[in-house]
Amino acid sequence: MAPKKNQENKPLAQNKKASHDYFIEETYEAGIVLTGTEIKSVRNGRANINDAFATIRNGEMFVNNMHISPFEQGNRYNPTDPTRARKLLLHKVQIHKLLGLSKQEGYTIVPLKIYVRNGYAKLLIGLGKGKKNYDKRDTAAKRDAQRDIQRALREKQKVAR
């Protein structure tokens, strides 16, 4: 049975703290090299990317500290280390661009979410610039103000009916 279209790009794991800690300037979609039992765990939603980060070594990109729990019905080929470095599949031009941008002060490559597209696991990575504490407070204040505006508009629409 084929997956439904609305479930195709549904995030299986998300890094919600990334938008809180970083200004995300650019995003890239990368494939992940996984074993057979790891993809089954990812499809079951058993992945965690909250502490993950991406690095570039020898012209290849790897995601480190991404936790994928072992598959319960797995076989002897289950990986023993759930946080092992996993290779990301990107074009060489994209890797060189990210390498140059991440060398600048304050920039890092942050995993944002994992999802499945056309049967393949994808990782959305973003080029993030670290936020200072006053930036985080400013973002929270703007979000609260927007929420108050929306609440007032809803109340006004209820009275008008």
XYZ file of N, CA and C in Angstrom:
483
model
N 0.835 -1.176 0.000
C 0.000 0.000 0.000
C 0.886 1.247 0.000
N 0.658 2.128 -0.919
C 1.468 3.338 -1.062
C 1.117 4.347 0.031
N 2.108 5.103 0.512
C 1.809 6.114 1.519
C 0.989 7.242 0.923
N 0.175 7.839 1.770
C -0.662 8.951 1.319
C 0.196 10.184 1.113
N -0.254 11.057 0.210
C 0.525 12.257 -0.135
C 0.712 13.174 1.068
N -0.311 13.296 1.932
C -0.185 14.224 3.046
C 0.781 13.703 4.108
N 1.063 12.398 4.124
C 2.006 11.850 5.080
C 3.415 11.776 4.501
N 3.580 12.097 3.234
C 4.861 11.926 2.556
C 5.949 12.811 3.163
N 5.683 14.084 3.394
C 6.699 14.992 3.928
C 6.471 15.307 5.400
N 5.745 14.458 6.097
C 5.491 14.663 7.521
C 6.799 14.473 8.289
N 7.172 15.439 9.127
C 8.440 15.298 9.837
C 8.407 14.115 10.805
N 9.403 13.273 10.731
C 9.517 12.136 11.630
C 10.294 12.522 12.882
N 11.167 13.503 12.765
C 11.898 14.066 13.902
C 12.187 15.515 13.572
N 12.073 16.386 14.587
C 12.255 17.810 14.367
C 13.141 18.389 15.457
N 13.937 19.358 15.102
C 14.783 20.074 16.050
C 14.126 21.428 16.317
N 13.276 21.473 17.331
C 12.523 22.690 17.612
C 13.390 23.774 18.237
N 14.466 23.387 18.898
C 15.342 24.381 19.513
C 16.198 25.121 18.498
N 16.295 24.588 17.282
C 17.160 25.216 16.284
C 16.678 26.623 15.955
N 15.370 26.807 15.783
C 14.873 28.146 15.460
C 14.958 29.071 16.667
N 15.042 28.501 17.864
C 15.185 29.312 19.069
C 16.629 29.756 19.271
N 17.572 28.908 18.909
C 18.974 29.197 19.151
C 19.711 29.815 17.968
N 19.139 29.712 16.757
C 19.837 30.175 15.556
C 18.902 30.957 14.644
N 19.484 31.900 13.901
C 18.810 32.501 12.755
C 19.122 31.579 11.579
N 18.118 30.905 11.025
C 18.338 29.995 9.908
C 18.304 30.820 8.628
N 19.440 30.873 7.916
C 19.540 31.716 6.732
C 19.302 30.948 5.440
N 19.804 29.716 5.340
C 19.613 28.896 4.149
C 19.310 27.474 4.579
N 18.508 26.758 3.771
C 18.232 25.359 4.064
C 18.584 24.507 2.853
N 18.992 23.297 3.129
C 19.342 22.325 2.095
C 18.718 20.986 2.461
N 18.317 20.241 1.439
C 17.787 18.900 1.646
C 18.883 17.894 1.309
N 19.195 17.019 2.268
C 20.264 16.044 2.074
C 19.727 14.648 2.330
N 20.192 13.707 1.554
C 19.881 12.313 1.807
C 20.761 11.798 2.937
N 20.313 10.737 3.621
C 21.076 10.159 4.724
C 21.410 8.718 4.357
N 22.644 8.303 4.607
C 23.040 6.912 4.399
C 22.715 6.158 5.680
N 21.723 5.260 5.618
C 21.271 4.483 6.770
C 21.309 3.003 6.440
N 21.368 2.180 7.481
C 21.247 0.742 7.286
C 19.764 0.383 7.210
N 19.465 -0.863 6.864
C 18.079 -1.287 6.699
C 17.262 -1.196 7.971
N 17.868 -1.543 9.112
C 17.118 -1.476 10.359
C 16.998 -0.041 10.857
N 17.953 0.820 10.509
C 17.862 2.225 10.924
C 16.712 2.934 10.224
N 16.505 2.654 8.942
C 15.405 3.314 8.237
C 14.073 2.869 8.806
N 13.989 1.628 9.262
C 12.749 1.158 9.885
C 12.494 1.904 11.192
N 13.536 2.141 11.968
C 13.378 2.909 13.201
C 12.986 4.348 12.913
N 13.573 4.947 11.873
C 13.237 6.331 11.515
C 11.779 6.413 11.091
N 11.322 5.448 10.292
C 9.920 5.457 9.858
C 8.963 5.298 11.032
N 9.414 4.637 12.094
C 8.594 4.491 13.300
C 8.695 5.708 14.207
N 9.476 6.702 13.818
C 9.597 7.928 14.604
C 10.540 7.789 15.775
N 11.526 6.916 15.697
C 12.442 6.641 16.801
C 13.779 7.352 16.612
N 13.755 8.545 16.034
C 14.975 9.329 15.815
C 14.910 10.615 16.630
N 16.081 11.114 17.017
C 16.165 12.336 17.799
C 17.337 13.157 17.262
N 17.060 14.397 16.857
C 18.115 15.258 16.309
C 18.311 16.528 17.129
N 17.868 16.535 18.376
C 17.972 17.753 19.185
C 19.413 18.161 19.463
N 20.316 17.206 19.671
C 21.712 17.528 19.966
C 22.621 17.331 18.765
N 22.053 17.124 17.589
C 22.852 16.785 16.414
C 23.495 18.027 15.801
N 24.602 17.785 15.106
C 25.284 18.840 14.359
C 25.955 18.201 13.153
N 26.224 18.999 12.147
C 26.831 18.498 10.913
C 28.261 19.020 10.791
N 29.130 18.160 10.271
C 30.517 18.530 10.040
C 30.915 18.118 8.626
N 31.981 18.740 8.135
C 32.508 18.412 6.811
C 33.928 17.889 6.998
N 34.148 16.633 6.546
C 35.462 16.003 6.628
C 35.826 15.423 5.271
N 36.992 15.756 4.767
C 37.509 15.222 3.504
C 36.524 15.420 2.350
N 35.866 16.549 2.306
C 34.937 16.843 1.222
C 33.610 16.115 1.320
N 33.326 15.481 2.448
C 32.053 14.795 2.671
C 31.407 15.361 3.920
N 30.080 15.371 3.934
C 29.362 15.902 5.076
C 28.810 14.765 5.914
N 28.936 14.896 7.238
C 28.448 13.909 8.179
C 27.589 14.594 9.232
N 26.571 13.877 9.705
C 25.781 14.364 10.825
C 26.202 13.543 12.044
N 26.544 14.235 13.116
C 27.029 13.607 14.338
C 25.988 13.766 15.432
N 25.981 12.834 16.354
C 25.144 12.900 17.553
C 23.656 12.767 17.256
N 23.280 12.294 16.085
C 21.868 12.030 15.782
C 21.548 10.643 16.331
N 20.577 10.558 17.219
C 20.262 9.297 17.887
C 19.128 8.591 17.155
N 19.403 7.380 16.676
C 18.373 6.520 16.088
C 18.346 5.247 16.921
N 17.232 5.002 17.604
C 17.114 3.838 18.470
C 17.185 2.556 17.652
N 17.772 1.493 18.215
C 17.827 0.212 17.493
C 16.427 -0.332 17.254
N 16.234 -0.979 16.125
C 14.949 -1.562 15.750
C 14.695 -2.790 16.615
N 13.489 -2.869 17.228
C 13.192 -3.949 18.169
C 13.231 -5.322 17.506
N 12.695 -5.434 16.310
C 12.668 -6.708 15.607
C 13.891 -6.861 14.706
N 14.945 -6.151 15.033
C 16.128 -6.145 14.185
C 16.903 -7.443 14.244
N 17.897 -7.541 13.396
C 18.718 -8.734 13.318
C 20.104 -8.433 13.855
N 21.053 -9.286 13.552
C 22.402 -9.103 14.081
C 23.121 -7.930 13.435
N 22.570 -7.369 12.370
C 23.194 -6.236 11.700
C 22.709 -4.901 12.252
N 21.972 -4.929 13.349
C 21.592 -3.677 14.003
C 22.867 -2.949 14.412
N 22.966 -1.640 14.139
C 24.171 -0.923 14.562
C 24.265 -0.891 16.087
N 25.478 -1.040 16.602
C 25.658 -1.071 18.052
C 25.678 0.338 18.636
N 26.084 1.323 17.871
C 26.169 2.699 18.367
C 25.031 3.521 17.771
N 24.020 3.902 18.567
C 22.895 4.655 18.003
C 23.232 6.095 17.633
N 24.376 6.616 18.088
C 24.728 8.010 17.777
C 25.918 8.094 16.834
N 26.158 7.062 16.043
C 27.309 7.064 15.138
C 27.171 8.173 14.100
N 28.294 8.567 13.501
C 28.282 9.585 12.445
C 27.680 8.970 11.182
N 26.723 9.671 10.574
C 26.071 9.187 9.362
C 26.360 10.148 8.223
N 26.654 9.587 7.069
C 27.023 10.388 5.911
C 25.779 11.044 5.311
N 25.942 12.287 4.895
C 24.874 13.017 4.214
C 25.213 13.108 2.737
N 24.191 13.007 1.900
C 24.378 13.020 0.457
C 23.977 14.384 -0.091
N 24.962 15.145 -0.502
C 24.771 16.469 -1.089
C 25.654 16.575 -2.331
N 25.331 17.528 -3.182
C 26.190 17.809 -4.328
C 27.482 18.460 -3.832
N 28.557 18.222 -4.541
C 29.867 18.743 -4.153
C 29.868 20.269 -4.096
N 29.132 20.901 -4.996
C 29.046 22.365 -5.004
C 28.379 22.857 -3.713
N 27.331 22.159 -3.282
C 26.652 22.552 -2.047
C 27.561 22.366 -0.844
N 28.324 21.272 -0.825
C 29.230 21.026 0.300
C 30.298 22.115 0.362
N 30.866 22.493 -0.779
C 31.891 23.539 -0.786
C 31.313 24.884 -0.361
N 30.099 25.172 -0.780
C 29.453 26.429 -0.375
C 29.217 26.449 1.128
N 28.701 25.330 1.673
C 28.461 25.253 3.118
C 29.769 25.316 3.896
N 30.821 24.715 3.362
C 32.122 24.763 4.031
C 32.620 26.200 4.138
N 32.505 26.938 3.047
C 32.940 28.331 3.067
C 32.113 29.188 4.002
N 30.802 28.985 3.993
C 29.939 29.793 4.851
C 30.083 29.427 6.322
N 30.281 28.146 6.624
C 30.366 27.735 8.025
C 31.694 28.118 8.658
N 32.708 28.450 7.846
C 33.997 28.901 8.386
C 33.895 30.313 8.953
N 32.862 31.067 8.548
C 32.705 32.422 9.064
C 32.331 32.366 10.540
N 32.646 33.413 11.240
C 32.414 33.480 12.672
C 30.919 33.435 12.999
N 30.529 32.540 13.878
C 29.149 32.476 14.354
C 28.229 31.589 13.541
N 28.684 31.007 12.444
C 27.828 30.169 11.615
C 28.069 28.695 11.898
N 27.004 27.915 11.810
C 27.093 26.478 11.993
C 26.050 25.790 11.120
N 26.228 24.498 10.904
C 25.289 23.722 10.101
C 24.433 22.907 11.067
N 23.119 23.155 11.064
C 22.213 22.580 12.042
C 21.186 21.688 11.349
N 20.992 20.439 11.805
C 19.895 19.613 11.289
C 18.554 20.146 11.797
N 17.573 20.260 10.913
C 16.279 20.821 11.281
C 15.186 19.774 11.403
N 15.071 18.867 10.420
C 14.056 17.819 10.525
C 14.390 16.655 9.608
N 13.838 15.493 9.965
C 13.966 14.273 9.170
C 12.594 13.937 8.628
N 12.523 13.596 7.357
C 11.269 13.166 6.749
C 11.582 12.192 5.628
N 10.540 11.550 5.087
C 10.701 10.596 4.006
C 10.078 11.190 2.757
N 10.842 11.213 1.662
C 10.334 11.698 0.380
C 10.661 10.643 -0.675
N 9.649 10.216 -1.397
C 9.784 9.208 -2.453
C 10.473 7.940 -1.951
N 10.221 7.581 -0.712
C 10.777 6.360 -0.151
C 12.172 6.500 0.429
N 12.768 7.680 0.372
C 14.119 7.897 0.872
C 14.084 8.847 2.071
N 14.904 8.555 3.071
C 15.001 9.425 4.241
C 15.784 10.672 3.867
N 15.262 11.815 4.217
C 15.905 13.099 3.927
C 16.100 13.861 5.229
N 17.153 14.635 5.278
C 17.451 15.489 6.416
C 17.511 16.921 5.922
N 16.704 17.789 6.493
C 16.736 19.201 6.151
C 17.760 19.860 7.064
N 18.824 20.407 6.469
C 19.849 21.075 7.251
C 19.804 22.561 6.943
N 20.183 23.352 7.917
C 20.160 24.795 7.733
C 21.474 25.419 8.159
N 21.807 26.489 7.495
C 22.962 27.284 7.878
C 22.471 28.302 8.900
N 22.932 28.155 10.125
C 22.417 28.997 11.201
C 23.478 29.903 11.790
N 23.045 31.099 12.156
C 23.917 32.044 12.862
C 23.386 32.114 14.286
N 24.257 31.921 15.243
C 23.853 31.873 16.648
C 23.190 33.151 17.125
N 22.125 32.989 17.914
C 21.423 34.134 18.497
C 22.027 34.470 19.854
N 22.029 35.725 20.164
C 22.411 36.183 21.493
C 21.167 36.155 22.380
N 21.351 36.314 23.688
C 20.211 36.252 24.604
C 19.195 37.352 24.325
N 19.657 38.544 23.976
C 18.709 39.623 23.711
C 17.928 39.353 22.427
N 18.534 38.651 21.462
C 17.797 38.267 20.263
C 16.691 37.293 20.598
N 16.971 36.351 21.492
C 15.965 35.356 21.891
C 14.806 36.039 22.610
N 15.112 37.008 23.477
C 14.043 37.729 24.185
C 13.215 38.549 23.210
N 13.877 39.160 22.230
C 13.174 39.953 21.229
C 12.234 39.086 20.400
N 12.700 37.888 20.007
C 11.862 36.966 19.245
C 10.657 36.529 20.061
N 10.866 36.240 21.345
C 9.756 35.827 22.208
C 8.753 36.966 22.379
N 9.234 38.199 22.517
C 8.332 39.337 22.670
C 7.501 39.550 21.405
N 8.125 39.433 20.233
C 7.377 39.578 18.976
C 6.315 38.498 18.842
N 6.662 37.260 19.212
C 5.712 36.151 19.124
C 4.534 36.380 20.071
N 4.798 36.860 21.298
C 3.718 37.137 22.247
C 2.820 38.268 21.759
N 3.419 39.304 21.172
C 2.628 40.416 20.646
C 1.741 39.948 19.500
N 2.280 39.116 18.615
C 1.487 38.587 17.497
C 0.336 37.728 18.011
N 0.594 36.935 19.044
C -0.449 36.095 19.640
C -1.554 36.973 20.249
N -1.182 38.074 20.920
C -2.180 38.978 21.500
C -3.024 39.641 20.419
N -2.390 40.013 19.304
C -3.124 40.621 18.190
C -4.133 39.631 17.620
N -3.706 38.398 17.403
C -4.625 37.383 16.865
C -5.771 37.114 17.825
N -5.496 37.084 19.116
C -6.540 36.855 20.118
C -7.552 38.001 20.100
N -7.067 39.239 19.998
C -7.965 40.392 19.961
C -8.830 40.371 18.702
N -8.245 39.990 17.571
C -9.032 39.905 16.330
C -10.113 38.835 16.421
N -9.792 37.693 17.030
C -10.805 36.642 17.192
C -11.952 37.111 18.083
N -11.605 37.815 19.168
C -12.642 38.336 20.069
C -13.515 39.363 19.352
N -12.910 40.202 18.539
C -13.660 41.214 17.790
C -14.604 40.549 16.790
N -14.166 39.468 16.152
C -15.018 38.757 15.196
C -16.164 38.056 15.895
N -15.937 37.552 17.111
C -17.015 36.911 17.869
C -18.094 37.910 18.225
N -17.708 39.130 18.624
C -18.661 40.187 19.012
C -19.449 40.636 17.774
N -18.793 40.701 16.611
C -19.452 41.194 15.398
C -20.536 40.232 14.904
N -20.446 38.975 15.233
C -21.437 38.000 14.773
C -22.661 38.144 15.538
